[in-house]
Short mmCIF file of C-alpha atoms in Angstrom, two decimals:
data_model
loop_
_atom_site.label_atom_id
_atom_site.label_comp_id
_atom_site.label_asym_id
_atom_site.label_seq_id
_atom_site.Cartn_x
_atom_site.Cartn_y
_atom_site.Cartn_z
CA MET P 1 -5.88 -1.91 12.95
CA GLU P 2 -5.99 -5.55 12.34
CA ARG P 3 -8.46 -6.79 14.54
CA ILE P 4 -9.81 -5.34 17.68
CA GLY P 5 -8.26 -7.11 20.34
CA PRO P 6 -4.72 -7.81 21.97
CA SER P 7 -2.52 -9.48 19.34
CA CYS P 8 -0.42 -11.52 21.42
CA PRO P 9 1.74 -12.34 18.74
CA ALA P 10 2.22 -8.63 18.00
CA ASN P 11 4.45 -9.21 14.97
CA VAL P 12 2.00 -11.33 12.91
CA THR P 13 -1.11 -9.45 13.45
CA GLY P 14 -1.29 -6.44 11.58
CA TYR P 15 -1.87 -3.26 13.98
CA PRO P 16 -1.48 -4.56 17.33
CA THR P 17 -3.89 -2.67 19.78
CA ALA P 18 -1.69 -3.45 22.97
CA SER P 19 0.61 -0.42 23.42
CA PRO P 20 4.48 -0.67 23.61
CA SER P 21 3.79 -0.13 27.48
CA SER P 22 1.56 -2.92 28.20
CA SER P 23 2.49 -5.58 25.60
CA SER P 24 4.49 -7.39 28.19
CA SER P 25 1.62 -7.68 30.43
CA SER P 26 -0.90 -8.86 27.75
CA CYS P 27 1.46 -11.26 25.88
CA ARG P 28 4.33 -12.91 28.26
CA SER P 29 7.21 -13.90 26.38
CA SER P 30 8.63 -17.51 26.31
CA PRO P 31 11.40 -18.07 29.24
CA ASN P 32 15.14 -17.36 28.41
CA VAL P 33 16.92 -20.99 28.47
CA SER P 34 19.98 -21.53 29.62
CA GLY P 35 22.28 -24.34 30.68
CA ASN P 36 20.50 -28.04 29.68
CA ASP P 37 17.82 -25.90 27.70
CA THR P 38 20.26 -24.18 25.69
CA GLU P 39 19.58 -26.70 22.50
CA ALA P 40 15.73 -26.49 23.03
CA GLY P 41 15.91 -22.71 23.08
CA GLN P 42 17.83 -22.72 19.78
CA GLU P 43 15.52 -25.16 18.37
CA ASP P 44 12.62 -23.20 19.26
CA ALA P 45 14.37 -20.11 17.69
CA SER P 46 15.08 -21.78 14.65
CA SER P 47 11.15 -22.66 14.53
CA SER P 48 10.13 -19.10 15.31
CA SER P 49 12.85 -17.86 12.57
CA SER P 50 11.65 -20.35 10.00
CA PHE P 51 7.71 -19.72 10.65
CA SER P 52 8.31 -15.78 10.52
CA SER P 53 10.05 -15.94 6.92
CA ALA P 54 7.10 -17.94 5.50
CA SER P 55 4.44 -16.27 7.34
CA ALA P 56 6.34 -13.13 5.49
CA VAL P 57 5.20 -14.54 2.03
CA VAL P 58 2.11 -16.93 2.50
CA LEU P 59 0.25 -14.71 4.80
CA PRO P 60 0.40 -11.49 2.45
CA LEU P 61 -0.78 -13.76 -0.48
CA VAL P 62 -3.56 -15.11 1.34
CA TYR P 63 -4.87 -11.67 2.50
CA PHE P 64 -4.57 -10.35 -1.72
CA ALA P 65 -6.33 -13.52 -2.60
CA VAL P 66 -8.97 -13.07 0.29
CA CYS P 67 -9.07 -9.29 -0.72
CA ALA P 68 -10.18 -9.93 -4.09
CA VAL P 69 -12.37 -12.41 -3.36
CA GLY P 70 -14.45 -10.01 -0.97
CA LEU P 71 -14.09 -6.92 -3.15
CA THR P 72 -15.55 -8.79 -6.30
CA GLY P 73 -18.55 -10.81 -4.68
CA ASN P 74 -19.62 -7.82 -2.39
CA THR P 75 -19.21 -5.38 -5.40
CA LEU P 76 -21.76 -7.78 -7.36
CA VAL P 77 -24.08 -7.78 -4.32
CA VAL P 78 -24.51 -4.11 -4.42
CA TYR P 79 -24.47 -4.33 -8.09
CA VAL P 80 -27.48 -6.66 -8.12
CA VAL P 81 -29.17 -5.02 -5.34
CA LEU P 82 -29.21 -1.37 -7.13
CA ARG P 83 -29.81 -2.72 -10.37
CA TYR P 84 -32.68 -5.08 -10.07
CA ALA P 85 -35.90 -3.80 -9.08
CA LYS P 86 -37.21 -7.67 -7.51
CA MET P 87 -34.18 -7.41 -5.16
CA LYS P 88 -35.25 -4.06 -3.68
CA THR P 89 -36.62 -5.84 -0.58
CA VAL P 90 -36.46 -5.14 3.14
CA THR P 91 -34.34 -7.94 3.89
CA ASN P 92 -31.79 -7.16 0.82
CA VAL P 93 -31.69 -3.24 2.22
CA TYR P 94 -29.84 -4.87 4.97
CA ILE P 95 -27.79 -7.37 2.89
CA LEU P 96 -26.76 -4.31 0.94
CA ASN P 97 -25.57 -2.40 4.19
CA LEU P 98 -23.71 -5.64 5.10
CA ALA P 99 -21.95 -6.02 1.73
CA VAL P 100 -20.84 -2.34 1.59
CA ALA P 101 -19.24 -3.03 5.45
CA ASP P 102 -17.62 -5.92 4.07
CA GLU P 103 -16.27 -4.59 1.12
CA LEU P 104 -14.94 -1.58 3.35
CA PHE P 105 -13.61 -3.97 5.54
CA MET P 106 -11.55 -5.70 2.80
CA PHE P 107 -9.80 -2.41 1.89
CA GLY P 108 -7.57 -2.61 4.97
CA LEU P 109 -6.39 -5.58 3.89
CA PRO P 110 -3.62 -4.77 1.47
CA PHE P 111 -2.30 -2.74 4.13
CA LEU P 112 -2.22 -5.82 6.43
CA ALA P 113 -0.40 -7.66 3.79
CA ILE P 114 1.90 -4.91 3.01
CA GLN P 115 2.81 -4.86 6.64
CA ASN P 116 3.09 -8.63 7.15
CA ALA P 117 5.84 -8.81 4.30
CA LEU P 118 7.99 -6.13 5.23
CA SER P 119 7.86 -6.56 9.02
CA TYR P 120 6.92 -2.55 9.50
CA TRP P 121 4.65 -0.38 9.35
CA PRO P 122 5.54 1.85 5.75
CA PHE P 123 2.05 4.13 5.58
CA GLY P 124 2.54 7.03 8.17
CA SER P 125 0.51 8.06 10.98
CA LEU P 126 -2.73 9.43 9.04
CA ALA P 127 -3.06 6.20 7.42
CA CYS P 128 -2.78 4.08 10.42
CA ARG P 129 -5.37 6.12 11.99
CA ILE P 130 -7.97 5.65 8.60
CA VAL P 131 -7.32 1.91 8.38
CA MET P 132 -7.68 1.59 12.25
CA ALA P 133 -10.98 3.23 11.82
CA LEU P 134 -12.18 1.52 8.81
CA ASP P 135 -11.32 -1.95 10.36
CA GLY P 136 -12.99 -1.43 13.66
CA VAL P 137 -16.09 0.46 12.44
CA ASN P 138 -16.88 -1.67 9.59
CA GLN P 139 -16.37 -5.09 12.16
CA PHE P 140 -19.19 -3.71 14.41
CA THR P 141 -21.31 -2.74 11.35
CA GLY P 142 -21.02 -5.99 10.16
CA ILE P 143 -22.48 -7.92 13.73
CA PHE P 144 -25.04 -4.99 14.06
CA CYS P 145 -26.44 -5.74 10.18
CA LEU P 146 -26.82 -9.29 11.41
CA THR P 147 -28.60 -8.44 14.28
CA ALA P 148 -31.07 -6.16 12.42
CA MET P 149 -31.75 -8.72 9.92
CA SER P 150 -32.46 -11.35 12.57
CA VAL P 151 -34.84 -9.02 14.30
CA ASP P 152 -36.35 -8.11 10.75
CA ARG P 153 -37.22 -11.95 10.82
CA TYR P 154 -38.25 -11.91 14.19
CA VAL P 155 -40.94 -9.28 12.90
CA ALA P 156 -41.74 -10.92 9.65
CA VAL P 157 -42.75 -14.49 11.02
CA VAL P 158 -43.69 -13.65 14.86
CA HIS P 159 -45.58 -10.11 14.67
CA PRO P 160 -46.82 -10.39 10.19
CA ALA P 161 -49.66 -8.02 11.04
CA ARG P 162 -47.40 -5.55 12.50
CA ALA P 163 -44.82 -6.28 9.73
CA SER P 164 -46.47 -3.97 7.05
CA ARG P 165 -45.73 -1.13 9.34
CA TRP P 166 -42.09 -1.94 10.52
CA ARG P 167 -41.00 -3.69 7.40
CA ARG P 168 -40.58 -0.93 4.91
CA PRO P 169 -37.52 0.23 2.82
CA ILE P 170 -37.54 3.62 4.72
CA VAL P 171 -37.40 1.76 7.92
CA ALA P 172 -34.28 -0.40 7.41
CA LYS P 173 -32.34 2.78 5.61
CA THR P 174 -32.94 4.34 9.02
CA VAL P 175 -31.91 1.33 10.85
CA ASN P 176 -29.19 0.77 8.41
CA ALA P 177 -27.96 4.58 9.84
CA ALA P 178 -28.04 3.58 13.13
CA VAL P 179 -25.96 0.84 12.84
CA TRP P 180 -23.38 3.19 11.05
CA GLY P 181 -23.78 5.83 13.74
CA LEU P 182 -23.56 3.02 16.62
CA SER P 183 -20.31 1.30 15.02
CA ILE P 184 -18.47 5.06 14.77
CA LEU P 185 -19.14 5.32 18.63
CA VAL P 186 -18.33 1.92 19.70
CA ALA P 187 -14.73 1.91 17.70
CA LEU P 188 -14.08 5.80 18.57
CA PRO P 189 -11.45 4.97 20.92
CA LEU P 190 -9.53 3.63 17.73
CA VAL P 191 -9.20 7.03 15.96
CA VAL P 192 -8.21 8.60 19.22
CA PHE P 193 -5.39 6.39 20.47
CA SER P 194 -4.11 5.20 17.37
CA TYR P 195 -0.58 6.10 16.76
CA THR P 196 2.56 5.28 14.68
CA SER P 197 5.88 5.02 16.81
CA HIS P 198 8.63 7.73 16.75
CA ALA P 199 10.56 5.63 14.18
CA GLY P 200 7.28 5.26 12.02
CA ASP P 201 7.66 1.48 11.59
CA THR P 202 4.63 0.46 14.06
CA CYS P 203 0.62 1.16 13.49
CA ASN P 204 -0.45 0.65 17.17
CA VAL P 205 -3.03 1.88 20.08
CA ASN P 206 -1.20 3.79 22.56
CA TRP P 207 -3.72 3.31 25.62
CA PRO P 208 -3.06 5.75 28.26
CA GLU P 209 -1.96 5.12 31.55
CA PRO P 210 -2.85 2.38 33.51
CA ALA P 211 -2.48 0.98 29.92
CA ALA P 212 -3.24 -2.46 30.68
CA THR P 213 -6.26 -1.65 32.50
CA TRP P 214 -7.57 0.39 29.34
CA SER P 215 -6.46 -2.42 26.88
CA THR P 216 -8.34 -4.88 29.21
CA ALA P 217 -11.64 -2.91 29.72
CA PHE P 218 -11.78 -2.08 25.75
CA ILE P 219 -11.58 -5.69 25.33
CA VAL P 220 -14.03 -6.50 27.37
CA TYR P 221 -16.54 -4.06 25.89
CA THR P 222 -15.80 -4.72 22.49
CA THR P 223 -16.19 -8.36 22.81
CA ALA P 224 -19.68 -7.94 24.82
CA LEU P 225 -21.26 -5.17 22.35
CA GLY P 226 -19.48 -6.32 19.37
CA PHE P 227 -19.94 -10.26 19.80
CA PHE P 228 -21.89 -11.88 22.81
CA GLY P 229 -24.16 -8.86 23.25
CA PRO P 230 -25.53 -9.05 19.54
CA LEU P 231 -25.69 -12.93 19.49
CA THR P 232 -27.67 -12.82 22.24
CA VAL P 233 -30.32 -11.21 20.74
CA ILE P 234 -29.78 -13.02 17.51
CA CYS P 235 -30.55 -16.44 19.40
CA LEU P 236 -33.37 -14.82 21.28
CA CYS P 237 -34.81 -14.07 17.99
CA TYR P 238 -34.52 -17.30 16.08
CA LEU P 239 -35.76 -19.01 19.21
CA LEU P 240 -39.10 -17.11 19.27
CA ILE P 241 -39.18 -17.89 15.66
CA VAL P 242 -39.20 -21.01 16.30
CA VAL P 243 -41.47 -21.54 19.19
CA ARG P 244 -43.99 -19.65 17.07
CA VAL P 245 -43.74 -21.72 13.81
CA LYS P 246 -44.13 -24.63 16.38
CA SER P 247 -47.50 -23.23 18.02
CA SER P 248 -48.94 -22.06 14.98
CA GLY P 249 -48.34 -24.85 12.25
CA ALA P 250 -50.70 -24.37 9.50
CA ARG P 251 -52.35 -21.60 10.87
CA VAL P 252 -49.52 -19.56 9.72
CA GLY P 253 -50.92 -17.69 6.59
CA ALA P 254 -50.76 -18.92 3.19
CA ALA P 255 -48.15 -22.00 2.03
CA LYS P 256 -46.51 -20.12 -0.21
CA ARG P 257 -45.98 -17.70 1.79
CA ARG P 258 -44.70 -19.61 4.39
CA ALA P 259 -42.19 -21.24 2.43
CA SER P 260 -40.89 -17.87 1.24
CA GLU P 261 -40.38 -17.00 4.54
CA ARG P 262 -38.60 -20.12 5.56
CA ARG P 263 -36.19 -19.59 2.64
CA VAL P 264 -35.24 -16.30 3.70
CA THR P 265 -34.67 -17.20 7.52
CA LEU P 266 -33.08 -20.05 6.32
CA MET P 267 -30.87 -17.96 4.37
CA VAL P 268 -29.76 -15.35 7.57
CA VAL P 269 -29.86 -18.01 10.05
CA VAL P 270 -26.93 -19.63 7.50
CA VAL P 271 -25.45 -16.00 7.42
CA VAL P 272 -25.08 -15.40 10.96
CA ALA P 273 -23.97 -19.33 11.77
CA VAL P 274 -20.82 -18.63 9.57
CA PHE P 275 -20.28 -15.47 10.98
CA VAL P 276 -20.40 -17.29 14.88
CA PHE P 277 -18.07 -19.66 13.36
CA CYS P 278 -15.53 -17.43 11.52
CA TRP P 279 -15.31 -14.97 14.81
CA LEU P 280 -15.69 -16.88 17.68
CA PRO P 281 -12.10 -18.25 17.62
CA PHE P 282 -10.95 -14.45 17.52
CA TYR P 283 -12.88 -13.38 20.55
CA ALA P 284 -11.97 -16.79 22.41
CA LEU P 285 -8.44 -16.36 21.83
CA ASN P 286 -8.61 -12.66 23.08
CA ILE P 287 -10.35 -13.69 26.38
CA ALA P 288 -8.22 -16.36 26.61
CA ASN P 289 -5.09 -14.02 26.61
CA LEU P 290 -6.57 -11.71 29.15
CA VAL P 291 -7.52 -14.80 31.61
CA VAL P 292 -3.90 -16.46 31.24
CA ALA P 293 -1.45 -14.17 29.42
CA LEU P 294 -0.66 -16.85 26.56
CA PRO P 295 2.87 -17.27 25.67
CA GLU P 296 4.53 -15.87 22.57
CA GLU P 297 5.14 -19.28 20.77
CA PRO P 298 5.26 -20.34 17.35
CA ALA P 299 2.57 -22.85 17.71
CA LEU P 300 0.36 -20.45 19.28
CA VAL P 301 1.36 -17.48 16.45
CA LYS P 302 0.16 -20.20 13.75
CA ILE P 303 -3.42 -20.31 15.73
CA TYR P 304 -3.30 -16.78 15.78
CA SER P 305 -2.61 -16.20 12.28
CA THR P 306 -5.33 -18.60 11.47
CA VAL P 307 -8.08 -17.30 13.35
CA VAL P 308 -7.24 -13.91 12.22
CA VAL P 309 -7.35 -15.11 8.29
CA LEU P 310 -10.76 -16.87 9.27
CA SER P 311 -12.36 -13.77 10.95
CA TYR P 312 -11.44 -11.68 7.44
CA ALA P 313 -12.60 -14.55 5.35
CA ASN P 314 -16.55 -13.94 6.73
CA SER P 315 -16.51 -10.96 4.72
CA CYS P 316 -15.91 -12.98 1.66
CA ALA P 317 -18.04 -15.57 2.20
CA ASN P 318 -21.42 -13.90 2.74
CA PRO P 319 -21.78 -13.14 -1.59
CA ILE P 320 -21.18 -17.29 -1.87
CA LEU P 321 -23.77 -17.98 0.49
CA TYR P 322 -26.56 -15.77 -1.02
CA ALA P 323 -25.93 -17.45 -4.52
CA PHE P 324 -26.41 -21.01 -2.75
CA LEU P 325 -29.48 -19.85 -0.63
CA SER P 326 -31.11 -17.49 -2.32
CA ASP P 327 -32.97 -18.06 -5.89
CA ASN P 328 -33.23 -14.33 -6.72
CA PHE P 329 -29.68 -13.69 -5.99
CA LYS P 330 -28.51 -16.58 -7.41
CA LYS P 331 -30.19 -15.43 -10.87
CA SER P 332 -29.26 -11.82 -10.59
CA PHE P 333 -25.70 -12.95 -10.22
CA GLN P 334 -26.04 -14.99 -13.29
CA GLN P 335 -28.05 -12.20 -15.03
CA ALA P 336 -25.22 -9.63 -14.23
CA LEU P 337 -22.45 -11.82 -15.46
CA ARG P 338 -24.28 -12.41 -18.61
CA LEU P 339 -25.10 -9.06 -19.21
CA ARG P 340 -21.04 -8.21 -18.41
CA LYS P 341 -20.24 -11.15 -21.18
CA GLY P 342 -22.98 -9.81 -23.42
CA THR P 343 -21.78 -6.24 -23.32
CA THR P 344 -18.02 -7.59 -24.11
CA ARG P 345 -19.57 -9.32 -27.45
CA MET P 346 -21.20 -6.66 -28.36
CA ALA P 347 -18.27 -4.28 -28.05
CA ARG P 348 -16.02 -6.85 -30.01
CA ALA P 349 -18.67 -7.45 -32.58
CA ALA P 350 -18.97 -3.66 -33.02
CA GLU P 351 -15.09 -3.39 -33.41
CA GLY P 352 -15.19 -6.55 -36.06
CA GLN P 353 -17.86 -4.87 -37.88
CA SER P 354 -15.96 -1.44 -38.30
CA GLU P 355 -12.88 -3.40 -39.37
CA ARG P 356 -14.95 -4.98 -41.86
CA ARG P 357 -16.72 -1.67 -43.45
CA SER P 358 -12.95 -0.54 -43.71
CA ALA P 359 -11.88 -3.65 -45.56
CA THR P 360 -14.62 -2.94 -48.29
CA THR P 361 -13.47 0.31 -49.14
CA VAL P 362 -10.00 -1.40 -50.40
CA ARG P 363 -10.27 -2.80 -53.92
CA PHE P 364 -7.87 -4.49 -55.84
CA GLU P 365 -7.31 -3.61 -59.55
CA GLU P 366 -4.40 -4.82 -61.74
CA GLY P 367 -3.19 -6.64 -58.82
CA ARG P 368 -2.71 -3.91 -56.17
CA PRO P 369 -4.49 -2.40 -54.03
CA VAL P 370 -6.52 0.80 -54.68
CA ALA P 371 -8.56 3.27 -52.25
CA GLN P 372 -12.07 3.43 -52.92
CA GLY P 373 -11.63 7.14 -53.68
CA GLU P 374 -9.39 6.33 -56.79
CA ARG P 375 -11.36 3.80 -58.10
CA ASN P 376 -14.58 6.22 -58.36
CA GLY P 377 -12.52 8.60 -60.34
CA GLY P 378 -10.35 10.35 -57.94
CA GLY P 379 -7.81 9.32 -60.70
CA GLY P 380 -4.03 9.94 -61.12
CA GLY P 381 -2.27 11.00 -58.42
CA GLY P 382 -5.45 12.54 -56.63
CA GLY P 383 -6.70 9.33 -55.03
CA THR P 384 -5.05 8.10 -51.89
CA GLU P 385 -3.46 4.40 -51.91
CA ALA P 386 -4.74 2.52 -49.26
CA ALA P 387 -2.61 0.89 -46.38
CA VAL P 388 -2.41 -2.98 -46.71
#
């Protein structure tokens, strides 16, 4: 699966969730043309063909680029949180979980890129189910992680007296486990109903009859549980945080602690805002497609392709945000990269030192290189001549 929801331009989105039997109802094709409309129809067909050819090259490249950036950035996040003691905070336990989800999310992109380049699914039924499951589960895990982080911020700022009880690493790990369990449960229909066609060239979701009803219900409930529901909780948390800060003023603890809480809260708010920016167009387009059955026009295909890329790009944006908004993450990233460079330099230095030691065993006598053993009395034919 490439994204949960109806794939209006089904040939562009990676793994459309509308079944063949319901595709005509979820995406209305452009009407046939005749008479005076023939020339316009030919132009539309030419435009559509041109875009399809371009997308078969451009989209896979974009997907691979997003995948590379996302895997690199999130791997770095996972490394610094696990490597450095100062990074083992409660908030970072949630960030670690989000980074793992984003990494797993990225693993589906190479399949999507190849599918777009070839215009068919070449990986078989098992891979179809696995990729669908990975994509769906980690799509929900991302928003659920952000919801947990927002509730954590609410507890830290609004109920500081209770924070020591609830804001502990063991509690955060338990919440993360619950997030994964809920995500698997919500995305379970994708695993159950994913399939490849008899020809083996498409990865899709085959809803039972009435397929249109099942597809619509799935889109509505995933949109509610995977976006608008969590977003409501997140907005409520930050509204209560603002009210608390406004009403408490200078009485909220020491100035240093307040400043630290503000920085962490700002980072989480920005991460949530970027998530909404990247995902809102996708969900809005899916809901619009349910209401008016969008035609499969080249312009809409381009819009949908952009929306899909934007939703995936969110997973590679988070590490960049951490680097800009958190001094601890920024310093840890720099330390990790310096360590990597230092390790490389040490390896090169050791290799050079080894070569120099080998070179010192060579002595030049009477204009020819002689092995150290020969110089020291190996004599005659007993010595071994060193290679130049």
